Coordinates of C-alpha atoms and ligand atoms in Angstrom, one line a residue:
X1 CA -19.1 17.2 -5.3
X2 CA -18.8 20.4 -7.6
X3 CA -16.3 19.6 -10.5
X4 CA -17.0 22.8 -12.7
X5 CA -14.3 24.7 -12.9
X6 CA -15.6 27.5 -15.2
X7 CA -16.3 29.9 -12.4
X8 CA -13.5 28.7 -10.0
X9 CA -9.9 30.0 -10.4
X10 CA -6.6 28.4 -11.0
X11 CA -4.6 27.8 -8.2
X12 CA -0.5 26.9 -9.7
X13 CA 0.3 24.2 -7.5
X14 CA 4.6 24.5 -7.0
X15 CA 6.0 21.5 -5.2
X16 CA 9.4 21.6 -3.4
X17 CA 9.7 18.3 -2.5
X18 CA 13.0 17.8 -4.3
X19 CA 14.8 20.9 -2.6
X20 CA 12.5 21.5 1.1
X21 CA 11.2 17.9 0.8
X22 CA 14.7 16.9 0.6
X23 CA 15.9 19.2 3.8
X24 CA 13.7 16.7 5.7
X25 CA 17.0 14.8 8.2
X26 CA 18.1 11.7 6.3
X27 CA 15.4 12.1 3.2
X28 CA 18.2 12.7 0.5
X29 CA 17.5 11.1 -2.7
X30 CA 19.5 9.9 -5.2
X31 CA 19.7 11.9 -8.8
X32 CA 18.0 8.8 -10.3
X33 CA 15.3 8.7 -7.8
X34 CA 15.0 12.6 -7.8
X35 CA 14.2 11.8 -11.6
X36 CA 11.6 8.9 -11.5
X37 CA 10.0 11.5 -9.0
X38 CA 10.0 14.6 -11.0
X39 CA 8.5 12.6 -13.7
X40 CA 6.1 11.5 -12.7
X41 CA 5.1 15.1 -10.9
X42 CA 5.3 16.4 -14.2
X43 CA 2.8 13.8 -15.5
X44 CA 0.3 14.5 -12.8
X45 CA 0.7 18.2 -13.7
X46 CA 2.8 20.5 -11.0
X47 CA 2.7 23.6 -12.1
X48 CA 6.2 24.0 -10.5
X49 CA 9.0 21.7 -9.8
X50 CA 11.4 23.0 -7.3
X51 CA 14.1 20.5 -8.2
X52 CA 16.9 21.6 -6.1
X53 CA 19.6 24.3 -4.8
X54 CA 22.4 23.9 -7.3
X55 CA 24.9 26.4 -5.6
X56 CA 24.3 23.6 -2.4
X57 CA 26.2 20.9 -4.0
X58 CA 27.7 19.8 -7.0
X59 CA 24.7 16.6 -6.6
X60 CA 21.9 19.1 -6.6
X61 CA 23.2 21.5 -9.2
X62 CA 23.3 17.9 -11.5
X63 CA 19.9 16.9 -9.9
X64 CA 18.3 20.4 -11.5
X65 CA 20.2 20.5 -14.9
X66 CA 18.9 16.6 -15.4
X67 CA 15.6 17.6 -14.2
X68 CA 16.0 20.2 -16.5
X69 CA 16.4 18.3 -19.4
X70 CA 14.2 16.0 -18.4
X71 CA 10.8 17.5 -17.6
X72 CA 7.9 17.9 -20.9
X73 CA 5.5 20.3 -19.3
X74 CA 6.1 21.8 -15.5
X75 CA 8.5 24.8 -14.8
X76 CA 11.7 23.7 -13.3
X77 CA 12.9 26.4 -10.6
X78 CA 16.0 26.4 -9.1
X79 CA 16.9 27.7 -5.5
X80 CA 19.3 30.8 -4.6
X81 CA 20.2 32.6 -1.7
X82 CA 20.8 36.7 -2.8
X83 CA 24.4 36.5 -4.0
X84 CA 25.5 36.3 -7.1
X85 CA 27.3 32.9 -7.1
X86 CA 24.3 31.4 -6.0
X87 CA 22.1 33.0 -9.2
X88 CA 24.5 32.3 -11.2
X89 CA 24.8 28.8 -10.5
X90 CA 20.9 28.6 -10.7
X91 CA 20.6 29.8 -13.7
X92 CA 23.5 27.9 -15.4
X93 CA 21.4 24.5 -13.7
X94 CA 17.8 25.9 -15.5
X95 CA 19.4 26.3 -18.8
X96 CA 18.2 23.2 -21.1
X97 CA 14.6 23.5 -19.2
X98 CA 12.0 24.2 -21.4
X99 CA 11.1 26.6 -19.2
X100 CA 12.9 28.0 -16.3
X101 CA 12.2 29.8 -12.9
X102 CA 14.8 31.2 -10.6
X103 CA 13.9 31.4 -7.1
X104 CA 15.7 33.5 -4.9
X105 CA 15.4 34.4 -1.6
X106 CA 16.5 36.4 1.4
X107 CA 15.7 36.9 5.3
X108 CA 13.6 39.9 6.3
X109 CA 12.5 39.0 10.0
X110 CA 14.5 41.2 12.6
X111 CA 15.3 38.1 14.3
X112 CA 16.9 36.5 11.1
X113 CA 18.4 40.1 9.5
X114 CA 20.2 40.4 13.2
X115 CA 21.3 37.0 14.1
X116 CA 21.3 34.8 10.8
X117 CA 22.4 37.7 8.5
X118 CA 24.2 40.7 10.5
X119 CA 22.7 42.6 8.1
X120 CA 21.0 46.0 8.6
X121 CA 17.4 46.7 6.7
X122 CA 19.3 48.7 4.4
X123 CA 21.6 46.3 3.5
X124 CA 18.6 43.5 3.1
X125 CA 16.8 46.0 0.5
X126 CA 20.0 46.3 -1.2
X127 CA 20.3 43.0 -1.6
X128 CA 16.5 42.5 -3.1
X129 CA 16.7 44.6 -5.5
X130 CA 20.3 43.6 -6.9
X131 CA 19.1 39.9 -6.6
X132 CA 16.3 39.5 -8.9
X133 CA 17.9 42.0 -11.7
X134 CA 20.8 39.4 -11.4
X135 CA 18.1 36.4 -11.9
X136 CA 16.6 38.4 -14.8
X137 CA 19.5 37.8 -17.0
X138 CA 18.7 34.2 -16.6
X139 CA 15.1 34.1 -17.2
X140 CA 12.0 36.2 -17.5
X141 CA 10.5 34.2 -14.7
X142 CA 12.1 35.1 -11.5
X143 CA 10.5 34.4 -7.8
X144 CA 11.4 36.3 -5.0
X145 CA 10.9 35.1 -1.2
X146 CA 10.9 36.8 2.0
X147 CA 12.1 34.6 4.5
X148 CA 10.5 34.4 7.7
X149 CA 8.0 36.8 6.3
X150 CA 5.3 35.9 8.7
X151 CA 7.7 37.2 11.7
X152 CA 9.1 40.2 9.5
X153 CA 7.7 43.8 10.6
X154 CA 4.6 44.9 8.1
X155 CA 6.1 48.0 6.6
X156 CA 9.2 46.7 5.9
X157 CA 8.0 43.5 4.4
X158 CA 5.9 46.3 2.1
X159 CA 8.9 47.9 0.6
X160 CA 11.2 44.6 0.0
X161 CA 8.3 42.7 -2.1
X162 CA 7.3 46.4 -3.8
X163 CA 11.5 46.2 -4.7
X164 CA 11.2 43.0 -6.1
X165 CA 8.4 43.7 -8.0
X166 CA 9.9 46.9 -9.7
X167 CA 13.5 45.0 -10.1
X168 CA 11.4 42.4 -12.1
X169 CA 10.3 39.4 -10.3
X170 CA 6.6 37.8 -11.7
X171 CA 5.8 35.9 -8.4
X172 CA 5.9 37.0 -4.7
X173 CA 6.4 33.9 -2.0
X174 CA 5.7 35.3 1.4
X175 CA 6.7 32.1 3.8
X176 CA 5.9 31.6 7.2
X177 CA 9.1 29.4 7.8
X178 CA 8.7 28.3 11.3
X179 CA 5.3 27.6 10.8
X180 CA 3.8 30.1 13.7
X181 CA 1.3 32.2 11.4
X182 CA -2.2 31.5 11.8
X183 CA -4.9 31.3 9.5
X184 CA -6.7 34.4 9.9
X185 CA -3.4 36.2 10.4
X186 CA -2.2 34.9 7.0
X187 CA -4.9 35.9 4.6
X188 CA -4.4 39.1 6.3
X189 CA -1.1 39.4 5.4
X190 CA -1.3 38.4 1.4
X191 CA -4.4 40.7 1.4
X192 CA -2.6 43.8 3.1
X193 CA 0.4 43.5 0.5
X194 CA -1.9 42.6 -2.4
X195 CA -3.5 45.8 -1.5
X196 CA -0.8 48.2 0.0
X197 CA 2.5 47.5 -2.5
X198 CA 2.1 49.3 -5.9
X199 CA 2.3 46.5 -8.4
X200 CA 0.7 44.2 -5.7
X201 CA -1.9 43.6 -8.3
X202 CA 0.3 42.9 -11.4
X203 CA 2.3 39.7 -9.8
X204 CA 1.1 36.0 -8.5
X205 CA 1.5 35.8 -4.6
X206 CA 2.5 32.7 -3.4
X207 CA 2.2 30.6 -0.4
X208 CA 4.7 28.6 1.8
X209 CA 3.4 27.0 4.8
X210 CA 6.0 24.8 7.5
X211 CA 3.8 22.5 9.6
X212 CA 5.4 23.2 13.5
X213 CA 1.5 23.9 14.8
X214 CA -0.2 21.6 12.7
X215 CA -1.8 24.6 10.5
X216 CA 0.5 24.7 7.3
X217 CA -2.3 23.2 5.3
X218 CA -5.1 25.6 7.0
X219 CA -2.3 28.9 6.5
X220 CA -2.0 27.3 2.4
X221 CA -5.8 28.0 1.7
X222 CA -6.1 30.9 4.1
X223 CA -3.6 32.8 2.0
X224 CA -5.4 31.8 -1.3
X225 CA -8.5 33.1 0.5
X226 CA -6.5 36.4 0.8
X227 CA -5.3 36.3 -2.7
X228 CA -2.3 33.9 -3.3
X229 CA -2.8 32.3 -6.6
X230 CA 0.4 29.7 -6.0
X231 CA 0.9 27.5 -3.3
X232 CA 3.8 25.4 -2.1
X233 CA 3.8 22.3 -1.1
X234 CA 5.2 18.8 -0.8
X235 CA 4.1 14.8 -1.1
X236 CA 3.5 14.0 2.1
X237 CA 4.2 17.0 3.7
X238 CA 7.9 16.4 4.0
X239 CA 10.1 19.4 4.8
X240 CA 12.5 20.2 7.1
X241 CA 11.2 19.4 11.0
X242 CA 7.6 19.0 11.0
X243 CA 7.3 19.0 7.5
X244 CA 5.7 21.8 4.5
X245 CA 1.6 21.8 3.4
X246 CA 1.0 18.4 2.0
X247 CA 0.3 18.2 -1.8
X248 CA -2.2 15.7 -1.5
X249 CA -4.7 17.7 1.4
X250 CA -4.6 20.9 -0.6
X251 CA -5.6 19.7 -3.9
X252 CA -8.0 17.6 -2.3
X253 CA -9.7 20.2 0.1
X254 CA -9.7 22.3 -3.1
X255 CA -11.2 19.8 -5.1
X256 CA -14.4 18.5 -2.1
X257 CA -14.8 22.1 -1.0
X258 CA -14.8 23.8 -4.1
X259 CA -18.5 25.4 -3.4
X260 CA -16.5 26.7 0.2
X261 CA -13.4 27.8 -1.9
X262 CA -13.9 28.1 -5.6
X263 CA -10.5 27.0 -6.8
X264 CA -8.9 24.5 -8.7
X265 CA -5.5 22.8 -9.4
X266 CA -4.1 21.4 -12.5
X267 CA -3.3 18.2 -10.8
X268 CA -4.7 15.1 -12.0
X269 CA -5.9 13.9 -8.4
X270 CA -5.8 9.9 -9.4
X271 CA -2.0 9.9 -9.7
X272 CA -1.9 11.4 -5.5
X273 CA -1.7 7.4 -4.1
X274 CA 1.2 6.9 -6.3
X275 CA 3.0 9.7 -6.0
X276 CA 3.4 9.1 -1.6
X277 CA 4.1 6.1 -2.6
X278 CA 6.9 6.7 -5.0
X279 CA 8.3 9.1 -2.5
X280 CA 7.9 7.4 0.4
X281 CA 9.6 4.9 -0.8
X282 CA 12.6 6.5 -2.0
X283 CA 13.1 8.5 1.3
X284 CA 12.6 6.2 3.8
X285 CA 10.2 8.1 5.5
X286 CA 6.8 5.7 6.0
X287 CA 3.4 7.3 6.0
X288 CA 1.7 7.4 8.8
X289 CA -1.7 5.0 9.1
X290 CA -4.2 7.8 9.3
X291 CA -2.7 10.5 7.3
X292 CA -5.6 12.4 5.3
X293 CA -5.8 11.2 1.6
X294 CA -2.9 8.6 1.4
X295 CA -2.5 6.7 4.7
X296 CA -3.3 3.3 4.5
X297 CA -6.8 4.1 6.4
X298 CA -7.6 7.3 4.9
X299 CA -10.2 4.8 3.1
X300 CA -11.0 1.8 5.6
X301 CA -13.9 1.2 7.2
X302 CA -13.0 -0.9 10.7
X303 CA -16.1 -0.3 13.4
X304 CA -19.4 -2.3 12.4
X305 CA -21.6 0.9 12.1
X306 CA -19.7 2.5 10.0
X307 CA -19.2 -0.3 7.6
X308 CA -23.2 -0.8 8.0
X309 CA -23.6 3.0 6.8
X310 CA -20.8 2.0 4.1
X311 CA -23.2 -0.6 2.5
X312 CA -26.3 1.5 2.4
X313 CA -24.6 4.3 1.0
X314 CA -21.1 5.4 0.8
X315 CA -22.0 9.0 1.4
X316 CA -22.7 8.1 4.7
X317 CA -19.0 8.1 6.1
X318 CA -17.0 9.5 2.5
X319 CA -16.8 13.0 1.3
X320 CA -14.2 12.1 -1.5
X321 CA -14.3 8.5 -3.6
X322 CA -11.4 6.9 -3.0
X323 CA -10.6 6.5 -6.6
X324 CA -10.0 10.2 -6.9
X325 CA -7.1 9.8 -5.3
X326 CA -5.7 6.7 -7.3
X327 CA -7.2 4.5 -4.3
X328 CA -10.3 1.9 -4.9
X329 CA -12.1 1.3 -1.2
X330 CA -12.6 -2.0 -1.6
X331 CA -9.0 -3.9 -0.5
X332 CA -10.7 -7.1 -1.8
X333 CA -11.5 -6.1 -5.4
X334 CA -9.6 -8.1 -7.2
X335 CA -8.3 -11.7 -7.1
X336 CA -7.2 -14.8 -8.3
X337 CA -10.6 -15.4 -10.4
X338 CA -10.0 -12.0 -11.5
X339 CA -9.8 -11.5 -15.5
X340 CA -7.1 -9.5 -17.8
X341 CA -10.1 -6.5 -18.1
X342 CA -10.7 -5.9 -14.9
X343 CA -7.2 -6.0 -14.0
X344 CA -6.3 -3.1 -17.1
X345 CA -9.5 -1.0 -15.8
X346 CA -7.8 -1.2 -12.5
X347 CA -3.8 -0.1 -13.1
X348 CA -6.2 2.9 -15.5
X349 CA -8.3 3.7 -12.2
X350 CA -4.4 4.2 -10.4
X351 CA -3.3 6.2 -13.2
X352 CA -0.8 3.8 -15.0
X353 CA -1.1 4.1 -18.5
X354 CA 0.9 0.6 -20.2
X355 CA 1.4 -1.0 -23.1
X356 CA 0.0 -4.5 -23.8
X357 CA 2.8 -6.4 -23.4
X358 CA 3.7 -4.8 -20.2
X359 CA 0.1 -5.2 -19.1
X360 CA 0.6 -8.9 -20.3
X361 CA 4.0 -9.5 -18.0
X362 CA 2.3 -7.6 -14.9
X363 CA -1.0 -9.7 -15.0
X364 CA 0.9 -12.8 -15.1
X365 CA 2.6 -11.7 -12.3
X366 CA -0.4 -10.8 -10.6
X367 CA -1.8 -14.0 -11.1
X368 CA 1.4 -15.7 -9.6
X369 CA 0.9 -13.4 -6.7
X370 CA -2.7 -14.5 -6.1
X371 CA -2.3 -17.6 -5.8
X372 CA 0.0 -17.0 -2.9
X373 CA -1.9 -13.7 -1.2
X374 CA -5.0 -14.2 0.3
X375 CA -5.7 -10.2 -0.1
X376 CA -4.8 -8.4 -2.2
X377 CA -4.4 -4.4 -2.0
X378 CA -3.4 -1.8 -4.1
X379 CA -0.6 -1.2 -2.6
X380 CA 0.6 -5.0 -3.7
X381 CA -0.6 -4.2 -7.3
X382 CA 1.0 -0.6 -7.2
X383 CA 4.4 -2.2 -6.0
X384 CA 4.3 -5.1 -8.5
X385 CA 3.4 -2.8 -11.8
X386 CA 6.7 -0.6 -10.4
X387 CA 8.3 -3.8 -10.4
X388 CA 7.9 -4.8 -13.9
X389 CA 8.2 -1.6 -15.2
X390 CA 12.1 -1.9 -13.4
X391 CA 12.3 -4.8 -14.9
X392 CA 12.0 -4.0 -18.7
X393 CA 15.3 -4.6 -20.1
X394 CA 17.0 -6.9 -17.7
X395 CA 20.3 -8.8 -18.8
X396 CA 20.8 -10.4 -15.6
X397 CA 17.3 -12.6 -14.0
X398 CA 17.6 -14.9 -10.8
X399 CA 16.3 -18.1 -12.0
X400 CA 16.5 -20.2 -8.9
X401 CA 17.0 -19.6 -5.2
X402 CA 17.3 -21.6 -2.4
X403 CA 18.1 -20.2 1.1
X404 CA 19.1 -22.4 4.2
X405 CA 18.9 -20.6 7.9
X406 CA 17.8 -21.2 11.2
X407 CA 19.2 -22.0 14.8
X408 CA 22.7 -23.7 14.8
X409 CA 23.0 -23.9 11.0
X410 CA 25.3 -21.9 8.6
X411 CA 23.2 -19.5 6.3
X412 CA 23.4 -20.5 2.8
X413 CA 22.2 -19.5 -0.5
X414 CA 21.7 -21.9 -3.6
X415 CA 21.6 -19.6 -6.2
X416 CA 20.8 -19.5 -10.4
X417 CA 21.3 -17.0 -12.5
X418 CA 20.6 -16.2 -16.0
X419 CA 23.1 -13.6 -17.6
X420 CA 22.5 -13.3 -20.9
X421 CA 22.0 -17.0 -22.5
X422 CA 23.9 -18.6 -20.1
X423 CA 22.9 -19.7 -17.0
X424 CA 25.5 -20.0 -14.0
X425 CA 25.3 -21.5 -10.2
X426 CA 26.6 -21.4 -7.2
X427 CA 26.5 -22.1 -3.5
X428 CA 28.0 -19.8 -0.7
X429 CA 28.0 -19.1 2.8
X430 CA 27.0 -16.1 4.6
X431 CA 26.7 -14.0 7.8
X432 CA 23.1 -14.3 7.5
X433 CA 21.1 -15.3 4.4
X434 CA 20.9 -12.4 2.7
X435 CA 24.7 -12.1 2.8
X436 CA 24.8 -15.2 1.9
X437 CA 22.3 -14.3 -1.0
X438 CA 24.3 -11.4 -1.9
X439 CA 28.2 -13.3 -2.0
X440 CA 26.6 -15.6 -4.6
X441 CA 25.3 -12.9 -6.7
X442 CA 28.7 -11.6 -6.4
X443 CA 30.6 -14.8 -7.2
X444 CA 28.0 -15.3 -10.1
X445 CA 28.6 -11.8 -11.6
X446 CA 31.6 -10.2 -10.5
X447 CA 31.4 -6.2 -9.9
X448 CA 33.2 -3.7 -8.2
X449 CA 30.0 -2.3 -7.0
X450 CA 30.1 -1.4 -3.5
X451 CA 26.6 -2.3 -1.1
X452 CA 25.5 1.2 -0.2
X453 CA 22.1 0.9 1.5
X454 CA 20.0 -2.2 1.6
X455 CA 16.3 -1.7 3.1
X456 CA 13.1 -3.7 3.8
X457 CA 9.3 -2.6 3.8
X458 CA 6.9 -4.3 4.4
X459 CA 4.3 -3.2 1.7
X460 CA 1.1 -4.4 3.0
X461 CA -0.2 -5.5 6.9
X462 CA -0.2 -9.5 7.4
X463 CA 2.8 -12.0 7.6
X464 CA 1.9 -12.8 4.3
X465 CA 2.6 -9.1 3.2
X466 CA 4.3 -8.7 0.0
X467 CA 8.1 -7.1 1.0
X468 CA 9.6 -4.4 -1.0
X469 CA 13.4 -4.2 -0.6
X470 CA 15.7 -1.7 -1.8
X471 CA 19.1 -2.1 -2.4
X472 CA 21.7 0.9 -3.6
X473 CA 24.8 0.4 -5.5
X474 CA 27.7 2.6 -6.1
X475 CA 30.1 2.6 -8.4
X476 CA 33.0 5.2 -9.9
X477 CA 30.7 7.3 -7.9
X478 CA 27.3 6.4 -10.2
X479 CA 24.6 5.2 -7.9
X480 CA 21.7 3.3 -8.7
X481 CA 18.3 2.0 -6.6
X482 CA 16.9 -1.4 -7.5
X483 CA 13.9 -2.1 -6.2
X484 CA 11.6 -5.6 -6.1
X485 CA 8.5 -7.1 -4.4
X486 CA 7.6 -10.3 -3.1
X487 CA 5.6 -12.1 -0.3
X488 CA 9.4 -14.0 0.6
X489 CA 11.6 -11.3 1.2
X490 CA 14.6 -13.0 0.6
X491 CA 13.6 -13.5 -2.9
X492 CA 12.8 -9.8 -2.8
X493 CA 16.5 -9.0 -1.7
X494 CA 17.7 -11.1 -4.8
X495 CA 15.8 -9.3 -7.1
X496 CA 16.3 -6.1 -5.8
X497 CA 20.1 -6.6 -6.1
X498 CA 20.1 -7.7 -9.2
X499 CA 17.3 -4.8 -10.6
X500 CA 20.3 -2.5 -8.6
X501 CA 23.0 -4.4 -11.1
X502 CA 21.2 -4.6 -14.5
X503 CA 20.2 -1.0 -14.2
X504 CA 23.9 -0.2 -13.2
X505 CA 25.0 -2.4 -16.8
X506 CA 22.8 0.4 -18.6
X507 CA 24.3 2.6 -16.8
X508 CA 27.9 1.9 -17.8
X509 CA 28.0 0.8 -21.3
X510 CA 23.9 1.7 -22.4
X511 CA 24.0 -1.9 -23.6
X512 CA 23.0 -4.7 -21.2
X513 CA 24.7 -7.5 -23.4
X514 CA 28.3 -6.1 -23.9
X515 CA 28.5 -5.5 -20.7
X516 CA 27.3 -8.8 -19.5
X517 CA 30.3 -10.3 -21.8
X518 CA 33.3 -8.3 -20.5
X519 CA 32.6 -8.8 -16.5
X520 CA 33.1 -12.6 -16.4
Ligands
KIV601 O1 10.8 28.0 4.5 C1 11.3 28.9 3.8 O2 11.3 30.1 4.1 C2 12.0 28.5 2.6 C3 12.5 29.5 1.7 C4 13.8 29.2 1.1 C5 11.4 29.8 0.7 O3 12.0 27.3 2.3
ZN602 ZN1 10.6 26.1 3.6

């Protein structure tokens, strides 16, 4: 694999899985969640965070001002549509970034100026121009898209970027929104307008790829083949229907092929595992078995042959080592007999980077685990570092649980609780056990909180899989997320309700113990 990057180009990776990512049906996120991802996008190095469309809600125009404040090194960009309100709200939501990008956009297809718009070409230019000078008084560092550009006749599509560029805007996005461009087609395109619009030459081109035949990944690199020099994308290729170029592939085709396409990202490829995980778990959306890079088999080895090729040299069936991606190949390299050095030399190989202590807490809790788990993957280890790392400051720890179910009996829970120094139990009833779990919590620590979601995964394959559950809270209109792991879910569920209550105390008063005082 070719790693110099002294005669390969920078490619600015911008990911919009906060704002397109988010379009995906029923993958919203909550503003805490949109946080702990942008994070940890920042830390892997996104050039770009497209955090949200601020004028869309009063939840997204939050979501980008925190991100805003938030974010140490990557761009935060904000969404508008041409008119004013929009740009203005944008810009008011970019303000305390450290740096800020406005992205606005408008339709330039016939099909979308006719139907979508009623608006003639005239009207569309109009708007262009008027658009980024109105984003300029925000920021220096304006993006202008055409939308539908792939479908939008070649001329026209030559005087609306060549308008943008002389109103002021540094980076040209030319999306193929319904995902029907092809790749030859596509470096076409960028090359033509690179080429053809005076000032083609002085601005970054930028790609935007929807998935609907499969290609958006294939269109991404096609267009940096025709001279884009920004490409968005998403984790896991989420977007609205079949989903925007994946992150993950186009780093990592960029990265194996560089002596095809001499290119590379600022994206620190060992942080990719984690990040489809963090997302994947925060929307819901599973990813698929076989999807390239992260799926769960993107690194096994089932059929005899290949594992026999595997042992004699890994070259033999893998073009990219698995911890590139944050992934080691072997599911079975660590276990119970497994020391405290191999265990920190493993959360470094995923990318976490923790202090002692917490190293300390997570390899106890590792051990525990082993000693029930058989196998152990990184996805268990993954899930149980998040874990701890929720579980910093907690005021509130189940101490004891005991759950009673089955055929013809009542579901109950037995349930201890530490809050604070004091340590109070209780046994209640339920509709099931984890109702049953969840009224005890309730009697235990009284809160208005209401239950908003409440969600098993099952983190691993095996019936002695480890379980992640979520659980969301909502209070005075605050939400919180807690999450925990654990081969029994229903210990999972109690922990993950009580991670969604301590982080809700921080939430409310800042100060665990006060507010563990004045709730009883
Ligand atoms: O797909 C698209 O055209 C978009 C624009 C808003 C850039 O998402
Ligand atoms: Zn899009």
């Amino acid at each position: 694999m070719n790693t110099n990057t002294e005669k390969s180009e920078r490619i600015r990776i911008f990911d919009t899985t906060l704002r397109d990512g988010e379009q995906s049906p029923g993958a919203a996120m909550t503003l805490e969640q949109k946080l702990e991802v942008a994070e940890l996008l920042d830390a892997m190095g996104v050039d770009i965070i497209e955090a949200g469309f601020p004028i869309s809600s009063n939840g997204d125009f939050e979501s980008v001002a925190e991100i805003s404040k938030l974010v140490k090194n990557s761009v935060v960009c904000g969404l508008a549509r041409a008119g004013f309100k929009d740009i203005d709200r944008a810009g008011e939501a970019i303000r305390p970034a450290k740096r800020g990008r406005i992205h606005t956009f408008i339709s330039t297809s016939p099909v979308h100026m006719k139907h979508k718009l009623q608006m003639g070409p005239n009207a569309v230019l109009d708007a262009v121009g008027a658009s980024v000078v109105r984003a300029r008084n925000f920021t220096d560092d304006v993006q202008w898209s055409a939308e539908d550009a792939t479908r939008t006749e070649p001329d026209f599509l030559c005087r609306c970027v060549e308008l943008a560029i002389r109103s002021g805007a540094a980076t040209i996005n030319i999306p193929d929104t319904v995902g029907y461009t092809t790749p030859q087609e596509y470096v076409d395109l960028i090359r033509m307008l690179r080429e053809r619009v005076p000032g083609g030459d002085t601005v970054v081109f930028s790609t935007h790829c929807h998935n609907d035949l499969g290609l958006a990944v294939a269109n991404s690199l096609a267009g940096v083949i025709g001279g884009a020099r920004q490409i968005e994308c998403t984790i896991n290729g989420m977007g609205e229907r079949a989903g925007n170029a994946a992150l993950e592939e186009i780093v990592m085709a960029l990265k194996v092929r560089r002596d095809a396409m001499p290119f590379h990202t600022g994206i620190d490829t060992r942080m990719l595992a984690r990040a489809s995980k963090l997302v994947s778990n925060v929307t819901g959306f599973p990813v698929q078995y076989n999807k390239a890079i992260v799926g769960k088999n993107a690194f096994a080895h089932e059929s005899g042959i290949h594992q026999d090729g595997m042992l004699k040299n890994v070259e033999t069936y893998e073009i990219m080592r698995p911890e590139d991606v944050g992934v080691k190949e072997t599911s079975l390299v660590l276990g119970k007999l497994s020391g405290r050095h191999a265990f920190r030399d493993k959360l470094q190989s995923m990318g976490y980077e923790l202090s002692n202590e917490a190293i300390q807490d997570a390899f106890k809790r590792f051990k525990d685990l082993a000693d029930k788990k058989k196998h152990l993957f990184d996805e268990d280890i993954m899930a149980l570092v998040d874990d701890e790392i929720l579980r910093d400051h907690d005021g509130i720890v189940v101490k004891g649980l005991k759950v009673e179910t089955g055929v013809g009996v009542e579901p109950s829970a037995e349930l201890v609780l530490a809050v604070g120094d004091e340590e109070r139990r209780t046994r209640t009833t339920g509709d099931g056990p984890v109702d049953a779990i969840f009224k005890a919590i309730r009697e235990l620590y009284p809160h208005a909180a209401a239950l908003q979601l409440f969600q098993v995964h099952a983190v691993t394959a095996g019936t002695d899989a480890q379980a992640t559950v979520s659980v969301r809270l909502e209070e005075n209109g605050r939400t919180v997320t807690g999450r925990a792991a654990d081969t029994d879910t229903l210990v999972a569920a109690a922990n993950a309700y009580v991670n969604a209550l301590n982080k809700l105390l921080v939430k409310r008063d800042k100060q665990v113990p006060e507010a563990l005082t004045v709730a009883r």
